[in-house]
PDB file of C-alpha atoms in Angstrom:
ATOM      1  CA  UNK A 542     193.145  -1.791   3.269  1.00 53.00           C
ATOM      2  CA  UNK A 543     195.295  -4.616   3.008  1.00 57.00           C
ATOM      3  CA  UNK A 544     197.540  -6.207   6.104  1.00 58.00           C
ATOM      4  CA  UNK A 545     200.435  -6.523   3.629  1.00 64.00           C
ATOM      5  CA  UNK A 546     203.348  -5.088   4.412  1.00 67.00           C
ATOM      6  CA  UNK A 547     205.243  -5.558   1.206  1.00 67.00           C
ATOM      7  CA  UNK A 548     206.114  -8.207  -1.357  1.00 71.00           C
ATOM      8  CA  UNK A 549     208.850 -10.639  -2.020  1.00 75.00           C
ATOM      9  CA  UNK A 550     207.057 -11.560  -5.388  1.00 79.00           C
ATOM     10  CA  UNK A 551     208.684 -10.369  -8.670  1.00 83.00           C
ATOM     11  CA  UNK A 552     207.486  -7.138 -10.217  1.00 86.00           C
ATOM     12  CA  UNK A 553     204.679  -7.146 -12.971  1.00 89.00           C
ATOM     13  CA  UNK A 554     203.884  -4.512 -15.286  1.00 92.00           C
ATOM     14  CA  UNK A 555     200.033  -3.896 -16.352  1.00 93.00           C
ATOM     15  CA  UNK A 556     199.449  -2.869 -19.463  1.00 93.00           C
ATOM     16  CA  UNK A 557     198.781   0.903 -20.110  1.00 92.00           C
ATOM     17  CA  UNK A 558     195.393   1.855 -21.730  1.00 93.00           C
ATOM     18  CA  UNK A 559     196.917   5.776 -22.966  1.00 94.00           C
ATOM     19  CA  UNK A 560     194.698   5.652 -25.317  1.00 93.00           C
ATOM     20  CA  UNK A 561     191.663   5.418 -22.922  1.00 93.00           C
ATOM     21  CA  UNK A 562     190.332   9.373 -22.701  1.00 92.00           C
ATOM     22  CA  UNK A 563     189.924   8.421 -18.690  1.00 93.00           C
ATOM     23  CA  UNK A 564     193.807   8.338 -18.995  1.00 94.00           C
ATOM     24  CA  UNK A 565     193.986  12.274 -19.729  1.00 95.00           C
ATOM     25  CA  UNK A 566     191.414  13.148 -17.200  1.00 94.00           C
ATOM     26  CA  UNK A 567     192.388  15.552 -15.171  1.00 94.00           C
ATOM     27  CA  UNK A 568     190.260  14.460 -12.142  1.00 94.00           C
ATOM     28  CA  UNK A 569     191.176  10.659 -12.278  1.00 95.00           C
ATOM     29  CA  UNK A 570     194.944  11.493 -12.901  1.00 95.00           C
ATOM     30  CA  UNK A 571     194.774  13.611  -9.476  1.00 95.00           C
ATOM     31  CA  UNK A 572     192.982  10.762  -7.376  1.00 95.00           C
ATOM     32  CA  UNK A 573     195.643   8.309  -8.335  1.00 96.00           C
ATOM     33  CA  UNK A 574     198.609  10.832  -7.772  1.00 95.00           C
ATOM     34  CA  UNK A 575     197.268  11.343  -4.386  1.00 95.00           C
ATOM     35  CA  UNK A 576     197.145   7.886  -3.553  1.00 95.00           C
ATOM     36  CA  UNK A 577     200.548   6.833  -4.772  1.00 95.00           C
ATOM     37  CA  UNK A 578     201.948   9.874  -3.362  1.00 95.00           C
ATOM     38  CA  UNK A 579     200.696   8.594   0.134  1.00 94.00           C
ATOM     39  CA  UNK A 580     201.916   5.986  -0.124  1.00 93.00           C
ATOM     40  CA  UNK A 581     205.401   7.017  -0.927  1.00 93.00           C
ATOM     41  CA  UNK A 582     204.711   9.807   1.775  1.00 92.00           C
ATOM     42  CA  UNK A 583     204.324   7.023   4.427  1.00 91.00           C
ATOM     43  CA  UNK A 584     207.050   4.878   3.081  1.00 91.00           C
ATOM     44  CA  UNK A 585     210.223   6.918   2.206  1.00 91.00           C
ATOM     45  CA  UNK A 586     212.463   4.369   0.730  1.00 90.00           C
ATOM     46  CA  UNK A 587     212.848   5.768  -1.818  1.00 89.00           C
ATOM     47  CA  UNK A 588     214.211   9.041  -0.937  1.00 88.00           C
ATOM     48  CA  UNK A 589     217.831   8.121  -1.769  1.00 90.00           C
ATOM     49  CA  UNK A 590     216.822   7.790  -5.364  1.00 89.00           C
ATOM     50  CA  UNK A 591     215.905  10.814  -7.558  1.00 91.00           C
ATOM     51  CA  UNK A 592     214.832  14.544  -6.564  1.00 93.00           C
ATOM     52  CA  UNK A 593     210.930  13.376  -7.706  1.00 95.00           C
ATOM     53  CA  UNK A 594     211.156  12.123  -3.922  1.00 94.00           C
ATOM     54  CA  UNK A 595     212.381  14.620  -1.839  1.00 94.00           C
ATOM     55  CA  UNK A 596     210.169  17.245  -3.558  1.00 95.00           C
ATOM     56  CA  UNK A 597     207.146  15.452  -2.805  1.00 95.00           C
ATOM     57  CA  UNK A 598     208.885  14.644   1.073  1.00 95.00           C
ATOM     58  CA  UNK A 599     209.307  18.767   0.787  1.00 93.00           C
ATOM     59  CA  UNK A 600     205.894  19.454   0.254  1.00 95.00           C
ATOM     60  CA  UNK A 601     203.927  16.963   2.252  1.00 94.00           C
ATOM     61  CA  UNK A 602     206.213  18.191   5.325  1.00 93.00           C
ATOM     62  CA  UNK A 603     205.604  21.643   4.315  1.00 92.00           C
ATOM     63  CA  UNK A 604     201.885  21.805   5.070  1.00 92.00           C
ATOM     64  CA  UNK A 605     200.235  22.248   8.328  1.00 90.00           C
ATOM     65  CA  UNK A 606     198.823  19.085   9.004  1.00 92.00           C
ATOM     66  CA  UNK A 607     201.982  16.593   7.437  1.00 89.00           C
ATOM     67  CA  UNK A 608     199.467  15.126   5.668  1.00 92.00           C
ATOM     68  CA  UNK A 609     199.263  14.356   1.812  1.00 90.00           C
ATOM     69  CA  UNK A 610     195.646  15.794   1.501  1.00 91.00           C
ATOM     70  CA  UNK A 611     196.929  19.228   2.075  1.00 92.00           C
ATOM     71  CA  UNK A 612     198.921  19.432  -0.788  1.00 93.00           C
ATOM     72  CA  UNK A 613     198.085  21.503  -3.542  1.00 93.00           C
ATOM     73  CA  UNK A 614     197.281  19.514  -6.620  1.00 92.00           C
ATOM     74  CA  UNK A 615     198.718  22.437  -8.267  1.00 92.00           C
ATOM     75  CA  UNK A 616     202.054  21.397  -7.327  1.00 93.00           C
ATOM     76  CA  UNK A 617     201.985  17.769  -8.204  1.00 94.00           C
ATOM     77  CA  UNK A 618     203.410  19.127 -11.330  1.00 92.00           C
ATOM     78  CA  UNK A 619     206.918  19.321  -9.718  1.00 94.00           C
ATOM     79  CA  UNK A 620     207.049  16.440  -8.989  1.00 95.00           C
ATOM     80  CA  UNK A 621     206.602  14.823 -12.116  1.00 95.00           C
ATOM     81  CA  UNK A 622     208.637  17.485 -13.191  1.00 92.00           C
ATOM     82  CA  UNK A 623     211.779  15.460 -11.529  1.00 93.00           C
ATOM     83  CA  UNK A 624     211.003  12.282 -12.993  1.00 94.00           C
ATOM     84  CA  UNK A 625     213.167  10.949 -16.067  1.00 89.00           C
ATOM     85  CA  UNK A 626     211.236   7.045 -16.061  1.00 93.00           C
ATOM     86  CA  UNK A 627     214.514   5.618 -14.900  1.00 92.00           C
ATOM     87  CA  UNK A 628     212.562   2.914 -13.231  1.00 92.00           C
ATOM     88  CA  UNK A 629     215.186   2.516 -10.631  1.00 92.00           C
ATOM     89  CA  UNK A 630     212.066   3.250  -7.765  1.00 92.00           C
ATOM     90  CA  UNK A 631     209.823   0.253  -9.140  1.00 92.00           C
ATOM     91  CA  UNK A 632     212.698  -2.193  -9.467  1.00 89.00           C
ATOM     92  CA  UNK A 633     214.635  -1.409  -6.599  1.00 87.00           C
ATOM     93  CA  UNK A 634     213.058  -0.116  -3.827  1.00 87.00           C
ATOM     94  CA  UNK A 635     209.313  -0.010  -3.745  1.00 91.00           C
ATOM     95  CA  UNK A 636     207.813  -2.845  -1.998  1.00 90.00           C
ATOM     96  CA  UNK A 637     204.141  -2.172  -3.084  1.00 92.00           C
ATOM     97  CA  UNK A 638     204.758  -2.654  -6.831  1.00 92.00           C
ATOM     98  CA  UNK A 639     202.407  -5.122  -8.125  1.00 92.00           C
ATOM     99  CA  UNK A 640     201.176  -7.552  -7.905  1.00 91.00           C
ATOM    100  CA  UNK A 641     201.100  -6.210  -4.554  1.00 91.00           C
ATOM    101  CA  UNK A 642     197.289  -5.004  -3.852  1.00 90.00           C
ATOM    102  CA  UNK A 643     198.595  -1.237  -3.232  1.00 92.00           C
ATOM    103  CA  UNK A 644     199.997  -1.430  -7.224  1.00 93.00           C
ATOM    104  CA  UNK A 645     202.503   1.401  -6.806  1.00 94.00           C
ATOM    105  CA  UNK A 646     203.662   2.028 -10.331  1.00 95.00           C
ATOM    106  CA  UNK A 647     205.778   5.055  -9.861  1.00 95.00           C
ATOM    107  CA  UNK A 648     207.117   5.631 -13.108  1.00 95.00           C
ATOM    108  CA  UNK A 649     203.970   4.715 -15.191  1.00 96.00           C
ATOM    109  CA  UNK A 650     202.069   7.455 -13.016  1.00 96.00           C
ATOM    110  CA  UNK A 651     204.852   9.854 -13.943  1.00 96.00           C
ATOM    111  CA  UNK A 652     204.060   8.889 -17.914  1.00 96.00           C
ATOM    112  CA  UNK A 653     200.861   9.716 -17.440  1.00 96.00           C
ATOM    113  CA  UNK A 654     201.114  13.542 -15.961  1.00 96.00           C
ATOM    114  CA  UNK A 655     203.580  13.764 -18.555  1.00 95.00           C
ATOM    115  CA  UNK A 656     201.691  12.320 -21.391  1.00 95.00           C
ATOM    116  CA  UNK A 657     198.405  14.623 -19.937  1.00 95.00           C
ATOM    117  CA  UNK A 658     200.902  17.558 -20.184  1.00 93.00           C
ATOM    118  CA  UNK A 659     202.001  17.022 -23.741  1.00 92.00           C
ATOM    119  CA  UNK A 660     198.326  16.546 -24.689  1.00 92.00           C
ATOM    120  CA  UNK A 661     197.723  19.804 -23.254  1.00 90.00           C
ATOM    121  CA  UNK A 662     200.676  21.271 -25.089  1.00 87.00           C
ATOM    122  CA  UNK A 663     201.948  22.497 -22.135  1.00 83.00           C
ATOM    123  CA  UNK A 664     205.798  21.470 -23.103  1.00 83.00           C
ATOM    124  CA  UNK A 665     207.889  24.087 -24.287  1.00 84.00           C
ATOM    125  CA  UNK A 666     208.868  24.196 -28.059  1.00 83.00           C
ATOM    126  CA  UNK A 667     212.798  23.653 -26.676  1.00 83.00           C
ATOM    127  CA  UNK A 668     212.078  20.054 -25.496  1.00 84.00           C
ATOM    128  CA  UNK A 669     210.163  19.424 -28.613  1.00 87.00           C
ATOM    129  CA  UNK A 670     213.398  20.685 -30.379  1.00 84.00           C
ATOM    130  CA  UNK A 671     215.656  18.536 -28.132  1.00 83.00           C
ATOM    131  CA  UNK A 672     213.799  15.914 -27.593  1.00 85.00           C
ATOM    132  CA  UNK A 673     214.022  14.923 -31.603  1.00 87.00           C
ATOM    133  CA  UNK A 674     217.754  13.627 -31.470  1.00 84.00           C
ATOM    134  CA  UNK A 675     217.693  11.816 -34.926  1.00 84.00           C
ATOM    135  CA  UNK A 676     216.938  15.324 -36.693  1.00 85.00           C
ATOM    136  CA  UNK A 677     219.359  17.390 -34.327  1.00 82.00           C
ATOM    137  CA  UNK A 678     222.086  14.874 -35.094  1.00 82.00           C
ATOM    138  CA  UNK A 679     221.434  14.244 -38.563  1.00 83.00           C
ATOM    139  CA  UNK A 680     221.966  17.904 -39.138  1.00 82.00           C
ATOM    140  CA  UNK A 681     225.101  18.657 -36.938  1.00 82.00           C
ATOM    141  CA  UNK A 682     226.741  15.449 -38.053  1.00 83.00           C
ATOM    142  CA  UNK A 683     227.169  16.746 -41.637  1.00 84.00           C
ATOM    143  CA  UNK A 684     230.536  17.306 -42.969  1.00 83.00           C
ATOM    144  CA  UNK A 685     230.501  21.138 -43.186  1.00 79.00           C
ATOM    145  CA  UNK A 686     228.460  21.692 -40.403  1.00 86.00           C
ATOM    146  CA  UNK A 687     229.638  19.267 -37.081  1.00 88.00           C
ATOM    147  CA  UNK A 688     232.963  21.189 -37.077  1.00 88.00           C
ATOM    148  CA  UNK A 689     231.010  24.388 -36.719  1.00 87.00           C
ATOM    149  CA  UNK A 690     228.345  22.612 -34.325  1.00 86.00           C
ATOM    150  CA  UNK A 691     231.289  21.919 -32.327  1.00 87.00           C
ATOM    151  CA  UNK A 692     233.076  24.761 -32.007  1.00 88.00           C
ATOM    152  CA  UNK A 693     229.671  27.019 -31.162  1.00 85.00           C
ATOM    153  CA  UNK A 694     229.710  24.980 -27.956  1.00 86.00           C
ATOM    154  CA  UNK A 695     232.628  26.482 -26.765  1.00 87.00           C
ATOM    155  CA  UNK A 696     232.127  29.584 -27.543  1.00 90.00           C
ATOM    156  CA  UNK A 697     231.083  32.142 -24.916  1.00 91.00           C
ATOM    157  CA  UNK A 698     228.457  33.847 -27.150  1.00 91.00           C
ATOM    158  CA  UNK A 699     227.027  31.301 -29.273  1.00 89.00           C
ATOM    159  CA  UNK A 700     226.830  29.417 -25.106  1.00 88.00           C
ATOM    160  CA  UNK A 701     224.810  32.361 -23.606  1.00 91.00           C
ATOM    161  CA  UNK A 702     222.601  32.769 -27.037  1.00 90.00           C
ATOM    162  CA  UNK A 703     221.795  28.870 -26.700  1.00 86.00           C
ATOM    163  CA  UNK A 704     220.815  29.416 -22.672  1.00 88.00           C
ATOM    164  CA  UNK A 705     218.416  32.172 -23.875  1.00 87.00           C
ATOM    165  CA  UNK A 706     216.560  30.606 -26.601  1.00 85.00           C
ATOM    166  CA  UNK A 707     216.857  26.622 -25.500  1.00 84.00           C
ATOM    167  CA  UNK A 708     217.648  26.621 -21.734  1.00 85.00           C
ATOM    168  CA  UNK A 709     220.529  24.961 -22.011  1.00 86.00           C
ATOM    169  CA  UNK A 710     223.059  26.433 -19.246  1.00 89.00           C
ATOM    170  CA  UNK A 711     225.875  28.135 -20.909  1.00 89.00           C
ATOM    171  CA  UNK A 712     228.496  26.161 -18.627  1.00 88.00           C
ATOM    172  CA  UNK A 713     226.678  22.706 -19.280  1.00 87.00           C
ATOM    173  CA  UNK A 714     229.292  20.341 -20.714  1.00 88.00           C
ATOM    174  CA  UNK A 715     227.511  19.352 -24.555  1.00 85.00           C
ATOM    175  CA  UNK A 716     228.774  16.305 -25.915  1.00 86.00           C
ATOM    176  CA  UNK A 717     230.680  16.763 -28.945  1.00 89.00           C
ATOM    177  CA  UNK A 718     229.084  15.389 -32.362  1.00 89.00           C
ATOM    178  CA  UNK A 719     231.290  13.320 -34.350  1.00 89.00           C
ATOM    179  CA  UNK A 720     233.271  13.898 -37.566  1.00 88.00           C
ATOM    180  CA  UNK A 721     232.000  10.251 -38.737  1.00 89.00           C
ATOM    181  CA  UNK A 722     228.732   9.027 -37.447  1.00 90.00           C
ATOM    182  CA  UNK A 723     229.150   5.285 -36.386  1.00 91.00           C
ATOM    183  CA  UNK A 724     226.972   3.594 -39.360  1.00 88.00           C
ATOM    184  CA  UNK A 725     229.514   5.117 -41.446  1.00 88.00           C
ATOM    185  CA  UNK A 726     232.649   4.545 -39.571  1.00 90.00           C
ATOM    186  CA  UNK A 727     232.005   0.432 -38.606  1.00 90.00           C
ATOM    187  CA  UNK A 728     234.027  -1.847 -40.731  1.00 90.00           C
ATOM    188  CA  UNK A 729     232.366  -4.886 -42.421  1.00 87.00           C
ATOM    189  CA  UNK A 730     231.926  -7.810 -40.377  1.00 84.00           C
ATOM    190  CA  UNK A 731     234.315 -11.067 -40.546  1.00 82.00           C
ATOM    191  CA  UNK A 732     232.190 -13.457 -42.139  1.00 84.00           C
ATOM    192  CA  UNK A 733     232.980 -15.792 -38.640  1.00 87.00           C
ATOM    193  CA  UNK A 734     230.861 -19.133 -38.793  1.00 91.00           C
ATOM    194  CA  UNK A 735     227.863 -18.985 -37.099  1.00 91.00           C
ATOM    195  CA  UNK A 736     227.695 -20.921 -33.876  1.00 90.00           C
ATOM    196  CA  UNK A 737     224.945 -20.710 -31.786  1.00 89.00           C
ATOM    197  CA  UNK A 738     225.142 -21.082 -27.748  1.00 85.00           C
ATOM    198  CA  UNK A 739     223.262 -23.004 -25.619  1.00 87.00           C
ATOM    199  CA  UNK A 740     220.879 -20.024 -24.683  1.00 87.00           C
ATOM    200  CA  UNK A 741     221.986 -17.315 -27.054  1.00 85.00           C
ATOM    201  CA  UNK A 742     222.287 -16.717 -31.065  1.00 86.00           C
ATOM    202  CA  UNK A 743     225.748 -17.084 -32.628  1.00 89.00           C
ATOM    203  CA  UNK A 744     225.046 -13.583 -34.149  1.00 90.00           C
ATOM    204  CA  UNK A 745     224.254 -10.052 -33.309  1.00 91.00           C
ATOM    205  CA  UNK A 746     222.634  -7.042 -34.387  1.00 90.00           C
ATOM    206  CA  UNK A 747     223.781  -3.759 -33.013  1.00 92.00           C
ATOM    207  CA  UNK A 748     221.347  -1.265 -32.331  1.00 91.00           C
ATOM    208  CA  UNK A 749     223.279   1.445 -31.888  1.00 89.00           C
ATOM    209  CA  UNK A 750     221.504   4.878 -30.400  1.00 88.00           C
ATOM    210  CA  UNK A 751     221.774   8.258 -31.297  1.00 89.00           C
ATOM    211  CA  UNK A 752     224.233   8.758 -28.722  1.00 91.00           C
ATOM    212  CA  UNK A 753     226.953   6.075 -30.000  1.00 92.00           C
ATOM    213  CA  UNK A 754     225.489   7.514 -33.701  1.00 91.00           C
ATOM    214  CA  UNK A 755     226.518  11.091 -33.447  1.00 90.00           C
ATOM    215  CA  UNK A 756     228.385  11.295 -30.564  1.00 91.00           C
ATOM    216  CA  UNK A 757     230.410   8.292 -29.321  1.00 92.00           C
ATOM    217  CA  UNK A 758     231.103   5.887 -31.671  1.00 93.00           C
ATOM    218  CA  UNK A 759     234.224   4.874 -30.238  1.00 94.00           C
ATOM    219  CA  UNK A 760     231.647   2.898 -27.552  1.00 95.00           C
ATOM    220  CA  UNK A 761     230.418   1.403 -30.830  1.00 94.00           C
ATOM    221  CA  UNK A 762     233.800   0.496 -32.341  1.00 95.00           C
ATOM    222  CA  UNK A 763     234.628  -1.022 -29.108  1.00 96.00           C
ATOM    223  CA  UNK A 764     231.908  -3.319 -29.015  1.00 95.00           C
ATOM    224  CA  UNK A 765     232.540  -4.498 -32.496  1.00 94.00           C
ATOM    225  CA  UNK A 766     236.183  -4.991 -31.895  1.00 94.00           C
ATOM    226  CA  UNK A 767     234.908  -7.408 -28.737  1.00 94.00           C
ATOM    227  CA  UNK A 768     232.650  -9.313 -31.524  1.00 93.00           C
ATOM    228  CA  UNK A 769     235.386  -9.646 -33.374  1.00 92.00           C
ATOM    229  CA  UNK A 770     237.589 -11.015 -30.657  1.00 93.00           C
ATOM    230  CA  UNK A 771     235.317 -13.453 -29.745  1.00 91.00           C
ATOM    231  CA  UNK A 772     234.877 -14.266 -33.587  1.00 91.00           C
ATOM    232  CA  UNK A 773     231.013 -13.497 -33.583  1.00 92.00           C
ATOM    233  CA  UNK A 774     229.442 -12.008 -36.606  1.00 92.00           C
ATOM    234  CA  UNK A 775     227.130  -8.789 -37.192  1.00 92.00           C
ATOM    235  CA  UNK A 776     224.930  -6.850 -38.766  1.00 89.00           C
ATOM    236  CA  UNK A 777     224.441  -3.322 -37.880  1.00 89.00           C
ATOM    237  CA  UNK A 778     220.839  -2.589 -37.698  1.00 86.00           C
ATOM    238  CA  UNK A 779     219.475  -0.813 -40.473  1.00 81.00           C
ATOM    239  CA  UNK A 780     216.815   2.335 -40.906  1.00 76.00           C
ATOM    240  CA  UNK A 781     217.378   2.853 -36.992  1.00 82.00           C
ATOM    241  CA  UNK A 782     214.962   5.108 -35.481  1.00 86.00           C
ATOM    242  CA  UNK A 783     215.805   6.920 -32.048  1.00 89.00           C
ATOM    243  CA  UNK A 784     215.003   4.439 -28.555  1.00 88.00           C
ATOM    244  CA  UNK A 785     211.913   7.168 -28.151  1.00 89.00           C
ATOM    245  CA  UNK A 786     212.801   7.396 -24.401  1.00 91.00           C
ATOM    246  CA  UNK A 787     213.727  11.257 -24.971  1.00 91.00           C
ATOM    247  CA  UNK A 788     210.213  11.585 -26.400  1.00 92.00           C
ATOM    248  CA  UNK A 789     208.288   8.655 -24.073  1.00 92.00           C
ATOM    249  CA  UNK A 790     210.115  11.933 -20.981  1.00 92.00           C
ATOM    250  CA  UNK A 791     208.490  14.543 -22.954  1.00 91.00           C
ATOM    251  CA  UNK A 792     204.599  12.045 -23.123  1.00 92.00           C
ATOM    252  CA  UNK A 793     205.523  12.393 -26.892  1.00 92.00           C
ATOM    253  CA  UNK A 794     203.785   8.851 -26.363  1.00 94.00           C
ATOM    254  CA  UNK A 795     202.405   8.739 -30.495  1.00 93.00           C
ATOM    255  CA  UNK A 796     205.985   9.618 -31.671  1.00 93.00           C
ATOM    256  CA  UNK A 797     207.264   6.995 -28.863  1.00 93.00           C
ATOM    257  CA  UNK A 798     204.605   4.589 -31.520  1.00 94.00           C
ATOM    258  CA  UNK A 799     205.896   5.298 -34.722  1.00 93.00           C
ATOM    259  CA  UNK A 800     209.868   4.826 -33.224  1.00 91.00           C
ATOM    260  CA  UNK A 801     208.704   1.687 -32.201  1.00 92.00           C
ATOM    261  CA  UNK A 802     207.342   0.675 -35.188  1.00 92.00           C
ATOM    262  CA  UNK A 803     210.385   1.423 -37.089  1.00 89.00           C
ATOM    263  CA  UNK A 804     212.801  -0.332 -34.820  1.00 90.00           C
ATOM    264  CA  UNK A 805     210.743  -3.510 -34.245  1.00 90.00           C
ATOM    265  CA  UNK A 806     210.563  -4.329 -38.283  1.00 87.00           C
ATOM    266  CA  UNK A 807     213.827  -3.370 -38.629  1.00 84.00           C
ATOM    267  CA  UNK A 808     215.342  -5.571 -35.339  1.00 87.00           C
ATOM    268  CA  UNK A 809     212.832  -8.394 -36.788  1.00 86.00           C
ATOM    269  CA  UNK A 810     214.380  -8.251 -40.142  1.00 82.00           C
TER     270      UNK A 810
END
């Protein structure tokens, strides 16, 4: 047991071996979520942060003893189960990150039970169907069919059919798709001179995101109306491919791959 309290040291990341099979094993995935979790159990910084906390806090306090051994591993799941991999815990708050002996990696514990559970297939066909934003908003983005898309959202029936069959509260406020998707709607760039700063590129290229895509492209417009402004040139970023952090939430961690793939050449380029 180390004498360290915390660290002052910047965080590191370690590299993630998911495609180890010791990575999916049941057994080893409980032994480290037991340590971490007392850990955080002893700690409590982080408490303020998401609900991943205060369920674990709830069911520590819950058993007899107070003690993280008398958990059920059972319920680990809900935990993870609160975790979106905002990584607000590891870069904010948690003073046993590494390279502090303890290595506390909150979220990349969280990837695994998640990536274990999509092995497993134990995600439900819904947050495959949601999780796959290029498809959904290729689809509802097309002329004759985001006006309909649209309207279906406010509309009482089409709302309580969509709760039944995708889980998606009839009173939860959807984003509207837009008429234009932002590739389409972003004007040509001035051919500005390029002029490089002393620790930037005199150019940019905009990856844009399948929410400023289908959704918001007024965030997108704005930007390029700043670049414009400032007489900087652009390119918008060809063949995009979702992020992948809707599917790296689900443990979709091959399809988190391939998206990868796709955006790196295509950044590169």
């Amino acid at each position: 047991m180390t004498t360290r309290e915390g660290s002052l040291e910047a965080p590191i990341r370690h590299p993630i071996d998911w495609r180890s099979p010791d990575y999916y094993d049941e057994a080893s995935l409980h032994r480290e979520e037991e340590r971490i979790f007392d850990i955080c159990h002893g700690c409590r910084r982080c408490v303020s942060l998401c609900n991943a906390f205060p369920t674990l806090f709830d069911l520590v306090d819950a058993t007899q003893s107070g003690e993280m051994h008398d958990v059920a591993k059972a319920d680990f799941g809900k935990v993870v189960d609160q975790c979106y991999l905002c990584d607000l815990c590891y870069m904010t708050k948690c003073p046993y990150v590494p390279p502090h002996p303890w290595n506390v990696d909150f979220p990349h514990l969280m990837l695994r039970a998640k990536a274990r559970k999509f092995l497993l297939r134990d995600t439900r066909a819904r947050d495959r169907l949601l999780t796959s934003t290029d498809r959904l908003g290729t689809l509802a983005t097309i002329p004759v069919v985001v006006r309909a898309a649209n309207r279906a959202t406010e509309m009482p029936a089409a709302r309580r059919a969509m709760e039944m069959m995708l889980g998606v509260h009839r009173e939860r406020r959807l984003a509207p798709y837009a008429v234009k998707r932002f590739p389409d709607a972003a004007p040509r760039t001035v051919a500005w001179p390029v002029r490089d700063g002393r620790r930037t590129p005199g150019k940019v290229a905009i990856f844009s995101t399948c929410y400023v895509d289908y959704n918001e492209p007024g965030i997108g417009l704005d930007l390029i109306a700043i670049l414009d402004h400032n007489e900087i040139p652009y390119v918008i970023a060809q063949r995009q491919a979702c992020c992948g952090m809707p599917k790296l939430e689900l443990g979709d961690l091959e399809s988190v791959l391939r998206m990868k793939d796709a955006n790196a050449a295509s950044l590169a380029a």
